[in-house]
Coordinates of C-alpha atoms and ligand atoms in Angstrom, one line a residue:
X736 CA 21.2 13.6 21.3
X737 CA 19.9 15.6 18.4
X738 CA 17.7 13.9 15.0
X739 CA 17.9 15.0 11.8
X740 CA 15.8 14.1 9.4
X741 CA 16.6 14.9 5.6
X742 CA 13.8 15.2 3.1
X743 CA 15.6 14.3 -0.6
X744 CA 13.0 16.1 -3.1
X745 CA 11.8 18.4 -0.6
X746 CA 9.9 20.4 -2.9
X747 CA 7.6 17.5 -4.9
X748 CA 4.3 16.9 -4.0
X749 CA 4.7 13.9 -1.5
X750 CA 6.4 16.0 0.7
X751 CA 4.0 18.5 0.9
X752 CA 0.7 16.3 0.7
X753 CA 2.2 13.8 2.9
X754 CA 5.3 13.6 4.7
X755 CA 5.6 17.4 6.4
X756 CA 1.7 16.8 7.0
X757 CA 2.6 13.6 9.3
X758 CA 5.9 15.4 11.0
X759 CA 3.2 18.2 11.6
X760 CA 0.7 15.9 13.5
X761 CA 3.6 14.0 15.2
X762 CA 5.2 16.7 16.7
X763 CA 1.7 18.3 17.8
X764 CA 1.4 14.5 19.6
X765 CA 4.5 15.2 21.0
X766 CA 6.3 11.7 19.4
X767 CA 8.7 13.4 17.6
X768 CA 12.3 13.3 19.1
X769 CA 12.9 16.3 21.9
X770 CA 15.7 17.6 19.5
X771 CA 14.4 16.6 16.2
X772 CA 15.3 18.8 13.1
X773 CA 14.1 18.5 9.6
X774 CA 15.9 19.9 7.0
X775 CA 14.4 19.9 3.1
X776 CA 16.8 19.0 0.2
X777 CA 15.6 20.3 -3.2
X778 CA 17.2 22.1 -6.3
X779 CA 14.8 24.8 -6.0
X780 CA 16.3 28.3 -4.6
X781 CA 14.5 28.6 -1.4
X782 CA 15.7 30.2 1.7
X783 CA 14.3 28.2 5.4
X784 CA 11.0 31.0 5.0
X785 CA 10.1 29.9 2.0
X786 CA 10.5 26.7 2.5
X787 CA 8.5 27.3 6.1
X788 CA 5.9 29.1 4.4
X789 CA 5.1 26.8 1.6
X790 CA 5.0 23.7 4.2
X791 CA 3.2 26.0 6.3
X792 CA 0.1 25.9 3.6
X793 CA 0.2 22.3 3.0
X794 CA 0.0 21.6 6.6
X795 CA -3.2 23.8 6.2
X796 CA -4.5 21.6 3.3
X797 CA -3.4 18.1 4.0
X798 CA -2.6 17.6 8.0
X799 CA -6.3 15.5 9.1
X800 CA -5.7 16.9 12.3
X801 CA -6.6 20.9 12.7
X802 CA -4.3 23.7 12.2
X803 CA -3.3 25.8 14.5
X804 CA -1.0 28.6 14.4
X805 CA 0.8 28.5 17.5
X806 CA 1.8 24.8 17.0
X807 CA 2.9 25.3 13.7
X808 CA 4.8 28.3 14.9
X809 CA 6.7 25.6 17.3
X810 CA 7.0 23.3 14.3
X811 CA 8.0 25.6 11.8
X812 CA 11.5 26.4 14.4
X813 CA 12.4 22.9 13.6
X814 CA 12.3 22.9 9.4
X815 CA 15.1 24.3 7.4
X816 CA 16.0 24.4 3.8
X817 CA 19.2 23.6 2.1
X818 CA 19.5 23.6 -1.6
X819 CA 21.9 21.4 -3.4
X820 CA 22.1 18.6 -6.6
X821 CA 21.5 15.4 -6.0
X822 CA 24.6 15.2 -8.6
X823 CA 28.3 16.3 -7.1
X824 CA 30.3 15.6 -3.8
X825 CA 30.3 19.6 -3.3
X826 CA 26.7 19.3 -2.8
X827 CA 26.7 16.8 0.0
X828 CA 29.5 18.0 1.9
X829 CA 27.8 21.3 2.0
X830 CA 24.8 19.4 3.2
X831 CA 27.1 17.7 6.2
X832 CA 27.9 21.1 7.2
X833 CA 24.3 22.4 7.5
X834 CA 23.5 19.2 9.7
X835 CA 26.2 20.3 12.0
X836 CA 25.2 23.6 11.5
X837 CA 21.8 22.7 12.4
X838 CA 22.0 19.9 15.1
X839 CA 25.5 19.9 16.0
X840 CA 26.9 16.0 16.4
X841 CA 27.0 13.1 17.0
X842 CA 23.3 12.8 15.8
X843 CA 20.7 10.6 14.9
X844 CA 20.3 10.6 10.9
X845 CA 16.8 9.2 9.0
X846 CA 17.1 10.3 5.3
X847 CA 14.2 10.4 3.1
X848 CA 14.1 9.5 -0.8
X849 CA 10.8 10.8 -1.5
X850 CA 12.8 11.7 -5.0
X851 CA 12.5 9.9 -8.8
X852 CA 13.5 5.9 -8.1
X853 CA 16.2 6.9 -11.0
X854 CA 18.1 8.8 -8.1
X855 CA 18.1 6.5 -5.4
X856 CA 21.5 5.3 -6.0
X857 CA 23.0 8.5 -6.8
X858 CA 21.8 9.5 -3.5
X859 CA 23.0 6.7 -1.1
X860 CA 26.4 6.8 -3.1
X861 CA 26.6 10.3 -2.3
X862 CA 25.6 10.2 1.2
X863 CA 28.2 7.2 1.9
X864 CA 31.0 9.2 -0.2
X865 CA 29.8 12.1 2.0
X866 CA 30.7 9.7 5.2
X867 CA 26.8 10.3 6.0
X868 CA 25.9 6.9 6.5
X869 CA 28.2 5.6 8.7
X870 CA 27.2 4.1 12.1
X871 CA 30.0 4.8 15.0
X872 CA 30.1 3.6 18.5
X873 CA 30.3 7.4 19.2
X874 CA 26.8 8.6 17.1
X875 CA 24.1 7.6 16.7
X876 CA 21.7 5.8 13.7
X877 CA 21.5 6.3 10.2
X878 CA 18.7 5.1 8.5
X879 CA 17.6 5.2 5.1
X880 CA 13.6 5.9 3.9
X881 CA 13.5 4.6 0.2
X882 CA 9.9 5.5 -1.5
X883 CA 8.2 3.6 -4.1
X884 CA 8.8 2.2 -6.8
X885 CA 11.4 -0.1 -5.8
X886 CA 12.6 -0.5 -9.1
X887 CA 10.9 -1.4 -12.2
X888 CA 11.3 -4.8 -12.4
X889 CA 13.6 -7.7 -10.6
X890 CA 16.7 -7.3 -11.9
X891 CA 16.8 -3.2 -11.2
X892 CA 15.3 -3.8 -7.5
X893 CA 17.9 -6.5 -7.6
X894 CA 21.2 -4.1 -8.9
X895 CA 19.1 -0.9 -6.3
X896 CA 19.5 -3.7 -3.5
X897 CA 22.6 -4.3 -4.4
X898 CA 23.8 -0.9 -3.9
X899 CA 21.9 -0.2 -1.0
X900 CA 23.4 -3.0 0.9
X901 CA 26.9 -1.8 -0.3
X902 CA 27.1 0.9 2.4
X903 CA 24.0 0.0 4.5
X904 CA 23.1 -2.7 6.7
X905 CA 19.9 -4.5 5.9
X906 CA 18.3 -3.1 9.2
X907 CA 19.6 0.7 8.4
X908 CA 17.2 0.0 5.0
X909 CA 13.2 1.0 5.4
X910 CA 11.1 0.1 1.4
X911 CA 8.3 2.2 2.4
X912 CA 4.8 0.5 1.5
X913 CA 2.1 3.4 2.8
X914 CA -0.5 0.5 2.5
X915 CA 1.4 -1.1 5.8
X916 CA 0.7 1.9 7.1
X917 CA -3.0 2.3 7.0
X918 CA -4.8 1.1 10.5
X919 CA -7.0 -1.0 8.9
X920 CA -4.2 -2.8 7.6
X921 CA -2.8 -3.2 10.7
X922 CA -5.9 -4.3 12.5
X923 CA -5.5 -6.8 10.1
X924 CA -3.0 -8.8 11.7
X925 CA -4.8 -7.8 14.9
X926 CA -7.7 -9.4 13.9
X927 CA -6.1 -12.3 12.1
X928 CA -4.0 -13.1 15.4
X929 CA -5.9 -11.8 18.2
X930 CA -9.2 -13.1 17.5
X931 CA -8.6 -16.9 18.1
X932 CA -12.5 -18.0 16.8
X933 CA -11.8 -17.4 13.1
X934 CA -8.3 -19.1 13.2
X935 CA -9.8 -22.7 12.7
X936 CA -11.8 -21.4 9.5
X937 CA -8.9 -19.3 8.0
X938 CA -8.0 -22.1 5.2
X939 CA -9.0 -23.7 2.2
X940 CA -11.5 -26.3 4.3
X941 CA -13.8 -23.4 5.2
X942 CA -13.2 -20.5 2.5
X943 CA -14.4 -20.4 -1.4
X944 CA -11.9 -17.6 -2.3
X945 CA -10.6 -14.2 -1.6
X946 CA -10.7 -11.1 -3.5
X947 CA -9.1 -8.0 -2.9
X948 CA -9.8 -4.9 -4.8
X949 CA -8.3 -1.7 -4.6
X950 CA -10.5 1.0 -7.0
X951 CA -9.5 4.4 -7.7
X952 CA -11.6 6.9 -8.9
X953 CA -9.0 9.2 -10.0
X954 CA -7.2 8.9 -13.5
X955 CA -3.2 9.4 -13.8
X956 CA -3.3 12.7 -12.7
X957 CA -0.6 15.0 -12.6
X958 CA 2.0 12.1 -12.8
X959 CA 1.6 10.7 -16.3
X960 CA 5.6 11.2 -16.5
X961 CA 5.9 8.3 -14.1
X962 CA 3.1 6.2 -14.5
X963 CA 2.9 5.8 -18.1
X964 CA 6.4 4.2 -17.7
X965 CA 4.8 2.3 -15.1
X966 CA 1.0 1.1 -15.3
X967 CA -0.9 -0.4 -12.5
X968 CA 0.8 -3.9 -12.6
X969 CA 4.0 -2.2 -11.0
X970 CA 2.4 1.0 -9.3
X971 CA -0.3 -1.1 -7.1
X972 CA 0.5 -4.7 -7.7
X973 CA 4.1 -5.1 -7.1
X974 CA 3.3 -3.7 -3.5
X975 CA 0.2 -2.9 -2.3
X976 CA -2.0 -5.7 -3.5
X977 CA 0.7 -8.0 -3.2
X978 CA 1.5 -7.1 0.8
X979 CA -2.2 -7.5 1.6
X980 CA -2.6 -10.7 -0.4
X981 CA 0.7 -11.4 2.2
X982 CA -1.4 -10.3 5.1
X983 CA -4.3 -12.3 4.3
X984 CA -2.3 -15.9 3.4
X985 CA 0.4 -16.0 6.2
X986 CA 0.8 -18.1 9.1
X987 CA 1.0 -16.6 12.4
X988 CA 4.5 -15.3 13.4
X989 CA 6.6 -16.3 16.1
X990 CA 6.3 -12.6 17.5
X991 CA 4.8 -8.8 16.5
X992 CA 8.3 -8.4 15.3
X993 CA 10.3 -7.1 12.0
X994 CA 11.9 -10.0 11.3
X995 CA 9.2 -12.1 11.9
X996 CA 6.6 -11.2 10.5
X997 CA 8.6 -10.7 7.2
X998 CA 9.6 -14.3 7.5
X999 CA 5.8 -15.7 7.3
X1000 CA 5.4 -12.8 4.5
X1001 CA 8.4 -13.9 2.4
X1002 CA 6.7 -17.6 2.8
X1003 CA 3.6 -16.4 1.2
X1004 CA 5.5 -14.7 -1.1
X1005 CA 7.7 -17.6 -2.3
X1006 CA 4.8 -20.0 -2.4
X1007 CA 2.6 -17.9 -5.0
X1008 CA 2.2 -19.9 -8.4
X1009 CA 4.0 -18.1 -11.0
X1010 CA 1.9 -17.1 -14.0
X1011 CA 3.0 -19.0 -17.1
X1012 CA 2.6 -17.1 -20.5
X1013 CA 0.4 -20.1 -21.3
X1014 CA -2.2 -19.2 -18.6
X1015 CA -1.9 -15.8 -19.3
X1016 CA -5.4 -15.1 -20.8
X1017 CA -7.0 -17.1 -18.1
X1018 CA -5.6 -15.9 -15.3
X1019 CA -4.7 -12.2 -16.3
X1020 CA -6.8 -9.0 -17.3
X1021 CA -5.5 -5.8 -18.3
X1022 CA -7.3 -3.2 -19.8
X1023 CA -7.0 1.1 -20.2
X1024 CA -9.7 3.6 -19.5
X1025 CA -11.2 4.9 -22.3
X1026 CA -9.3 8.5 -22.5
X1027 CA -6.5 7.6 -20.9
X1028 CA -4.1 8.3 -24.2
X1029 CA -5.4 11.9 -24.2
X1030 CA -4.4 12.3 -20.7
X1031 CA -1.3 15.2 -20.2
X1032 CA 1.9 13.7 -20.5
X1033 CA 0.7 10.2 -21.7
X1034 CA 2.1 8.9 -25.3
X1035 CA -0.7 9.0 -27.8
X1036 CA -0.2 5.7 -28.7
X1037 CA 0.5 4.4 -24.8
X1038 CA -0.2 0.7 -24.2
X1039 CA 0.1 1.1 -20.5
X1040 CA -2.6 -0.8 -18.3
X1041 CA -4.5 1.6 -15.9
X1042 CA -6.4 -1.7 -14.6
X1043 CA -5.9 -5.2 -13.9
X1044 CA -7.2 -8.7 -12.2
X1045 CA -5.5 -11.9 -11.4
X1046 CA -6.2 -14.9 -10.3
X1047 CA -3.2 -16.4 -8.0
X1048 CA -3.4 -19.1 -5.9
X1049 CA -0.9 -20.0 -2.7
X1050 CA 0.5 -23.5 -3.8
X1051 CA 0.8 -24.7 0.5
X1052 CA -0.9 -26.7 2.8
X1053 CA -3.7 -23.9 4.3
X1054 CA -4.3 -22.3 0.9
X1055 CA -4.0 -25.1 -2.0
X1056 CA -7.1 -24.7 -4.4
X1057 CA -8.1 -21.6 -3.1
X1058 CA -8.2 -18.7 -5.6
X1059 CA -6.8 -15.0 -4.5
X1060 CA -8.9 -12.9 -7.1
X1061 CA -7.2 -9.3 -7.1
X1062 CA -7.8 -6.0 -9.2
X1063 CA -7.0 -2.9 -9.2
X1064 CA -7.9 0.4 -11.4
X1065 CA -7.7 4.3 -11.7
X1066 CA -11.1 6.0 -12.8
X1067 CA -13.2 2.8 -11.8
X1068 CA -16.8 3.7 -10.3
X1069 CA -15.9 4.1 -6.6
X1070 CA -13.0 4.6 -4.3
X1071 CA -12.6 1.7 -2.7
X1072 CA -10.0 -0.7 -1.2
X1073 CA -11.5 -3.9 0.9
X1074 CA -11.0 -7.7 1.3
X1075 CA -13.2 -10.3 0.7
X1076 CA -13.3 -13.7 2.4
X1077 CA -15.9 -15.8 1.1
X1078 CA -16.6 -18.8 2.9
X1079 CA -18.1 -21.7 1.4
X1080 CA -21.3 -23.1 1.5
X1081 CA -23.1 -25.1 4.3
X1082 CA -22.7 -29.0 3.1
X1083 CA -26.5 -29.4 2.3
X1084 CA -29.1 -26.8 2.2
X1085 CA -32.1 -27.5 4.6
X1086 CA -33.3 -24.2 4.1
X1087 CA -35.7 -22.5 2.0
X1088 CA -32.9 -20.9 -1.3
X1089 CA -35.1 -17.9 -2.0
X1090 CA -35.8 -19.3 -5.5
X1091 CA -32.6 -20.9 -6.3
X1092 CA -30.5 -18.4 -4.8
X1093 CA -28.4 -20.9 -3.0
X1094 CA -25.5 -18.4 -3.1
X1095 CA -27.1 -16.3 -0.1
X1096 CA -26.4 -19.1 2.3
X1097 CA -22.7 -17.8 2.4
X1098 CA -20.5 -16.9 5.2
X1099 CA -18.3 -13.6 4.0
X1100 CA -15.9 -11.4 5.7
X1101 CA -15.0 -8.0 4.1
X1102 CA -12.3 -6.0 5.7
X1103 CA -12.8 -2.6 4.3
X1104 CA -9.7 -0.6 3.7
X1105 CA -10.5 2.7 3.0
X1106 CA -13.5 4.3 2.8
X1107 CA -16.1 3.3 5.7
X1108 CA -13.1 1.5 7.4
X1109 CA -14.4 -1.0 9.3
X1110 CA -15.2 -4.7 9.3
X1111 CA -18.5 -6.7 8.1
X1112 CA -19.6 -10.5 9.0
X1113 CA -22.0 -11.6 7.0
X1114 CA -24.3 -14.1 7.8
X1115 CA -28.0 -16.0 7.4
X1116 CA -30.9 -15.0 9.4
X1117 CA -34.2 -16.3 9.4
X1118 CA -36.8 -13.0 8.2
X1119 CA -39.4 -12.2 11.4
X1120 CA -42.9 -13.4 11.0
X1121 CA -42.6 -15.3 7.4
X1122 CA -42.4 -19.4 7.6
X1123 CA -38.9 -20.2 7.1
X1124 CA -37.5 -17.3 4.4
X1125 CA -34.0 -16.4 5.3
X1126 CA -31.8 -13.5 4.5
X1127 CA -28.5 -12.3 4.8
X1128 CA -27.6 -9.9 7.2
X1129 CA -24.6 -8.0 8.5
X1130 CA -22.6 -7.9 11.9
X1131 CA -20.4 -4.1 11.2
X1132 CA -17.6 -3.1 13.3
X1133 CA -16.9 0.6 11.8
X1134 CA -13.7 2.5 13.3
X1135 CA -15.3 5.9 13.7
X1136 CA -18.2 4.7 15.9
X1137 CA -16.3 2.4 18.0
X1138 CA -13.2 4.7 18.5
X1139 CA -14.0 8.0 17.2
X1140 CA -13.4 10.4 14.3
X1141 CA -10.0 11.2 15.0
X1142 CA -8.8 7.6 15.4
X1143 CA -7.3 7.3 11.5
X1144 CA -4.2 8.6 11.6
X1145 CA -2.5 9.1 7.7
X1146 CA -0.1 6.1 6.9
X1147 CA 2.6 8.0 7.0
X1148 CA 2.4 9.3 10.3
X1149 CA 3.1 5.9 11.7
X1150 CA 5.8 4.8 9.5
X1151 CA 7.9 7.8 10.1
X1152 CA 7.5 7.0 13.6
X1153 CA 8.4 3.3 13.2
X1154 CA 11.6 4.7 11.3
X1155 CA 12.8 6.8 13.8
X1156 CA 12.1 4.2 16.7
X1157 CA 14.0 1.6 14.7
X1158 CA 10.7 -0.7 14.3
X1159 CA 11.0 -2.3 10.3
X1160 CA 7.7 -4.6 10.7
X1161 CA 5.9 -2.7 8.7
X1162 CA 8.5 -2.2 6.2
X1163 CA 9.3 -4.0 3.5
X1164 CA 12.6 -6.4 3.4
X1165 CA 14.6 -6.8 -0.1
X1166 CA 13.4 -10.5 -0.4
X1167 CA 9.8 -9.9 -0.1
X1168 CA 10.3 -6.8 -2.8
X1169 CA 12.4 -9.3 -5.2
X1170 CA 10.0 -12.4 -5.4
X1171 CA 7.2 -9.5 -6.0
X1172 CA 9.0 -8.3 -8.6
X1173 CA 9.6 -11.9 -10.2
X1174 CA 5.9 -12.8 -10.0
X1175 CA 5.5 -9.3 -12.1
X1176 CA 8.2 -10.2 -14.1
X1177 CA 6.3 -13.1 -15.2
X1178 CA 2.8 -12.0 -16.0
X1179 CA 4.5 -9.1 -17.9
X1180 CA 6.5 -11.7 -19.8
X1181 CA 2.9 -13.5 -20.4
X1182 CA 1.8 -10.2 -22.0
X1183 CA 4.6 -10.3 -24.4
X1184 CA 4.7 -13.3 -25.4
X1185 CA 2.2 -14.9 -28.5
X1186 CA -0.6 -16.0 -25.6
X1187 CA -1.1 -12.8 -24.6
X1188 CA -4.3 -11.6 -24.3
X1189 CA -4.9 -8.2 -26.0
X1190 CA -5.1 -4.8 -23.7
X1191 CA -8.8 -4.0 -23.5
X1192 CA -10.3 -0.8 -23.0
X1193 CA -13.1 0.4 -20.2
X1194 CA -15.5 2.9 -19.7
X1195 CA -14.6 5.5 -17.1
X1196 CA -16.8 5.7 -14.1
X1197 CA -17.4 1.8 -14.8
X1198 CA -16.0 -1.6 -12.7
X1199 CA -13.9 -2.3 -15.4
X1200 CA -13.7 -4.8 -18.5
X1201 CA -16.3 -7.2 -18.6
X1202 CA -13.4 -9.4 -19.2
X1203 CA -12.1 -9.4 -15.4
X1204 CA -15.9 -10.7 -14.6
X1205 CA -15.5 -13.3 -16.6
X1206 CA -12.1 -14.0 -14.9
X1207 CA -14.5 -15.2 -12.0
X1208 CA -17.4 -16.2 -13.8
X1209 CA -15.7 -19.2 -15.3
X1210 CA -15.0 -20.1 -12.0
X1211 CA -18.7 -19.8 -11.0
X1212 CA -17.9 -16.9 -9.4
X1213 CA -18.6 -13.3 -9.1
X1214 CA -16.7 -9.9 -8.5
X1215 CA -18.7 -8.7 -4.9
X1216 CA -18.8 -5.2 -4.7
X1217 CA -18.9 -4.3 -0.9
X1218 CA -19.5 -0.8 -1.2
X1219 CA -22.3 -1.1 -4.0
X1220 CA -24.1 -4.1 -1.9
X1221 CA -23.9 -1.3 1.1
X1222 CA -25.8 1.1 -0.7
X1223 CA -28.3 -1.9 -2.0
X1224 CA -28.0 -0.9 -5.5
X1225 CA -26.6 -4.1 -6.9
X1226 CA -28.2 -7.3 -6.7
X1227 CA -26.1 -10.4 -6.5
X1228 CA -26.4 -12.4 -9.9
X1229 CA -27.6 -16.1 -9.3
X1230 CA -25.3 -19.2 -10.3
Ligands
LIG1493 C1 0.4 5.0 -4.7 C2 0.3 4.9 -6.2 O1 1.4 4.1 -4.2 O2 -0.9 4.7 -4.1 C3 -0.9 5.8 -6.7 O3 1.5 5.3 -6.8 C4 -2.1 5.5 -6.0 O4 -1.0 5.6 -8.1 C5 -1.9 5.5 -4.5 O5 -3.1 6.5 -6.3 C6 -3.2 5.0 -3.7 O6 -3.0 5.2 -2.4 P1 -4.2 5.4 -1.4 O7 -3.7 5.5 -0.1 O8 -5.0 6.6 -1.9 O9 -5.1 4.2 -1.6

């Protein structure tokens, strides 16, 4: 049996930065399908060799692994081009014929939106109208890829649900989330659940907080068109921040398993304290980089947040009390995307504080992300030859020295390989996307309404507003920058 897999918006930049890239390095593994073809869908005229030798030099630029010219050569036999609207039944019957044309039938059918969100539905209409959704007993899958955003808020991811499940089944539906697809996400649950010595410890008896920031150190880019519509609240919150947050908080499921693991996510989901217009200023920051209104395509008078902190707590039994600081920015200081678990302090201090600084005798786990993935253990040891004087020191698992350079594979090679084998876990399902949305829905509504705090503005190159460190600090509390602490360049301030 043959595969097919349609790329919708075949000639935007995902698909050449990402998706071909991680077809590229698939098929060079050798997990592609044996009789896989991939045929781009765009409005641009293109013939196949075009659209070969335009994939052919962002393979060059963005594939991690290296290039070589007799594999692309085998690759390049199995991409083809067929230009059409996403607009008009004409267009999609045409495109029925080319996957005959191409793979013959019955086939196997993945379909990628890596278009607009606006055309989503358009899209999966068509397709069903086109009768190119439709599962038989006589061929085989068709599954549907939908990019990010998911919407734009609840009730539009609701109504995009809505229509999705129309002429799908829930389990022919994968919401792409690339941060799922990120080893070190992954290892995440690997570590959470396979590590049984820091399962007793993983609640709000033994931890202070967590924080997870995810820094950016480029500005809006190319893509003000979308983002200035959007703002960091939907374009990293709603998803990203929100699915590790998920990570980090669940319980353990029943088995490595779509369904279950999205059950203990949903939980985590539907247990997050909404954010009240009335806590608003003390639990929300929001702020826009200095320059950002100048940026191409941004209105000059945009009020559209480029960073943001919370504060969210997990109102059940392992998390109550425990704050889940969170931020995110474009042009911050440093790329960076970690977790922070801070434990909290011994019960009494026996040992000498350094001078009052009682906050060194902390326990902290930082999962780092991206870069210098890897995983750090902090913990208290007594300095050689010098009475009692203790320090902090690290225990480092890094993923290039324990399993070598190649071992990172992009995000999106894995989840293109989960959506061909049928594997959704690291997908997400329409609940988990809808009570996202509703928490956003709600801190938006805060920043509406008369208690909102106003937008403030931040240097670029800088952590942010001083306001999201005194988000913490009225906590007692600080922002810990991992990746700055690494380099020893920023001392920890005393309580
Ligand atoms: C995307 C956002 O989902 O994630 C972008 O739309 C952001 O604005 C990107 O830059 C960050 O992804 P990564 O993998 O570079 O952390």
């Amino acid at each position: 049996m043959s595969t097919v897999i349609v790329i919708f918006g075949a000639t935007g930049d995902l698909t050449a930065r990402k998706l071909i890239p991680a077809l590229y390095n698939n098929f060079r593994k050798k997990r592609l399908p044996e009789h896989v073809h991939v045929i781009g869908y765009g409005r641009k005229p293109f013939t196949s060799e075009t659209f070969r030798v335009k994939m052919k030099e962002a393979v060059k630029a963005f594939a991690a692994e290296e290039y070589r010219e007799e594999e692309w050569s085998a690759f390049a036999s199995h991409l083809f081009y067929q230009q059409g609207e996403l607009e008009g039944a004409q267009h999609y019957q045409s495109l029925a014929q080319r996957i005959t044309g191409v793979a013959g039938t019955p086939n196997n059918c993945l379909y990628y939106l890596a278009t607009a969100p606006e055309f989503s539905t358009t899209i999966v209409r068509q397709l069903a109208e086109a009768n190119l959704l439709a599962e038989t007993s006589r061929s085989g899958y068709r599954r549907i890829i939908v990019e990010k955003p998911f919407g734009r808020d609840l009730p539009s991811a609701l109504a995009l649900n809505q229509e999705l499940l129309n002429v799908l089944n829930e389990n022919q539906i994968y919401r792409i989330d690339h941060y799922l697809g990120k080893e070190t996400v992954q290892n995440m649950i690997v570590f959470r659940f396979g590590n049984a010595i820091f399962e007793p410890l993983w609640n709000r008896n033994y931890i202070d907080h967590v924080q997870i920031t995810v820094s950016e150190t480029v500005g809006v880019e190319y893509r003000a068109g979308y983002y200035d519509t959007a703002g960091v609240l939907r374009d990293m919150f709603q998803n990203h921040l929100l699915q590790l947050l998920t990570l980090v908080a669940m319980e353990p499921p029943v088995a490595f398993e779509a369904n279950a693991l999205r059950n203990e996510k949903v939980k985590v989901l539907s247990a997050l304290r909404e954010i009240s217009p009335e806590h608003s200023a003390v639990a929300t920051v929001r702020a826009q980089y200095e320059g950002y209104t100048r940026e191409e395509g941004v209105a000059p008078n945009s009020k559209t947040e480029t960073f943001v902190a919370l504060r969210l707590f997990v109102d059940n039994w392992r998390w109550q009390g425990v704050p889940f600081y969170l931020r995110s920015g474009k042009m911050m200081k440093d790329k960076a995307s970690e977790i922070t678990v801070q434990f909290r302090r011994p019960p009494t201090q026996i040992l000498d504080t350094q001078a009052g600084k009682t906050e060194l005798f902390t326990n902290r786990l930082t999962i780092c992300i991206q870069p210098d993935e890897g995983i750090h253990l902090r913990f208290i040891a007594k300095v050689p030859d010098q009475g009692m004087e203790t320090r902090p020191v690290e225990m480092d698992f890094d993923f290039r020295n324990s399993f070598g350079s190649k071992a990172i594979p992009e995000a999106y090679e894995r989840l293109l390989l989960d959506a061909l084998n049928g594997d959704a876990s690291l997908f997400a399902r329409s609940d988990e996307i809808e009570l996202a949305w509703n928490l956003i829905d709600g801190i938006r509504a805060g920043w509406e309404s008369e208690h909102a705090s106003p937008l403030l503005v931040y240097k670029p190159r800088s952590v942010g507003p001083a306001a999201a460190d005194d988000l913490l600090g009225r906590d007692g509390r600080w922002w810990i920058h991992n990746s700055e602490l690494q380099r020893g360049d920023h001392p920890e301030p005393g309580i």
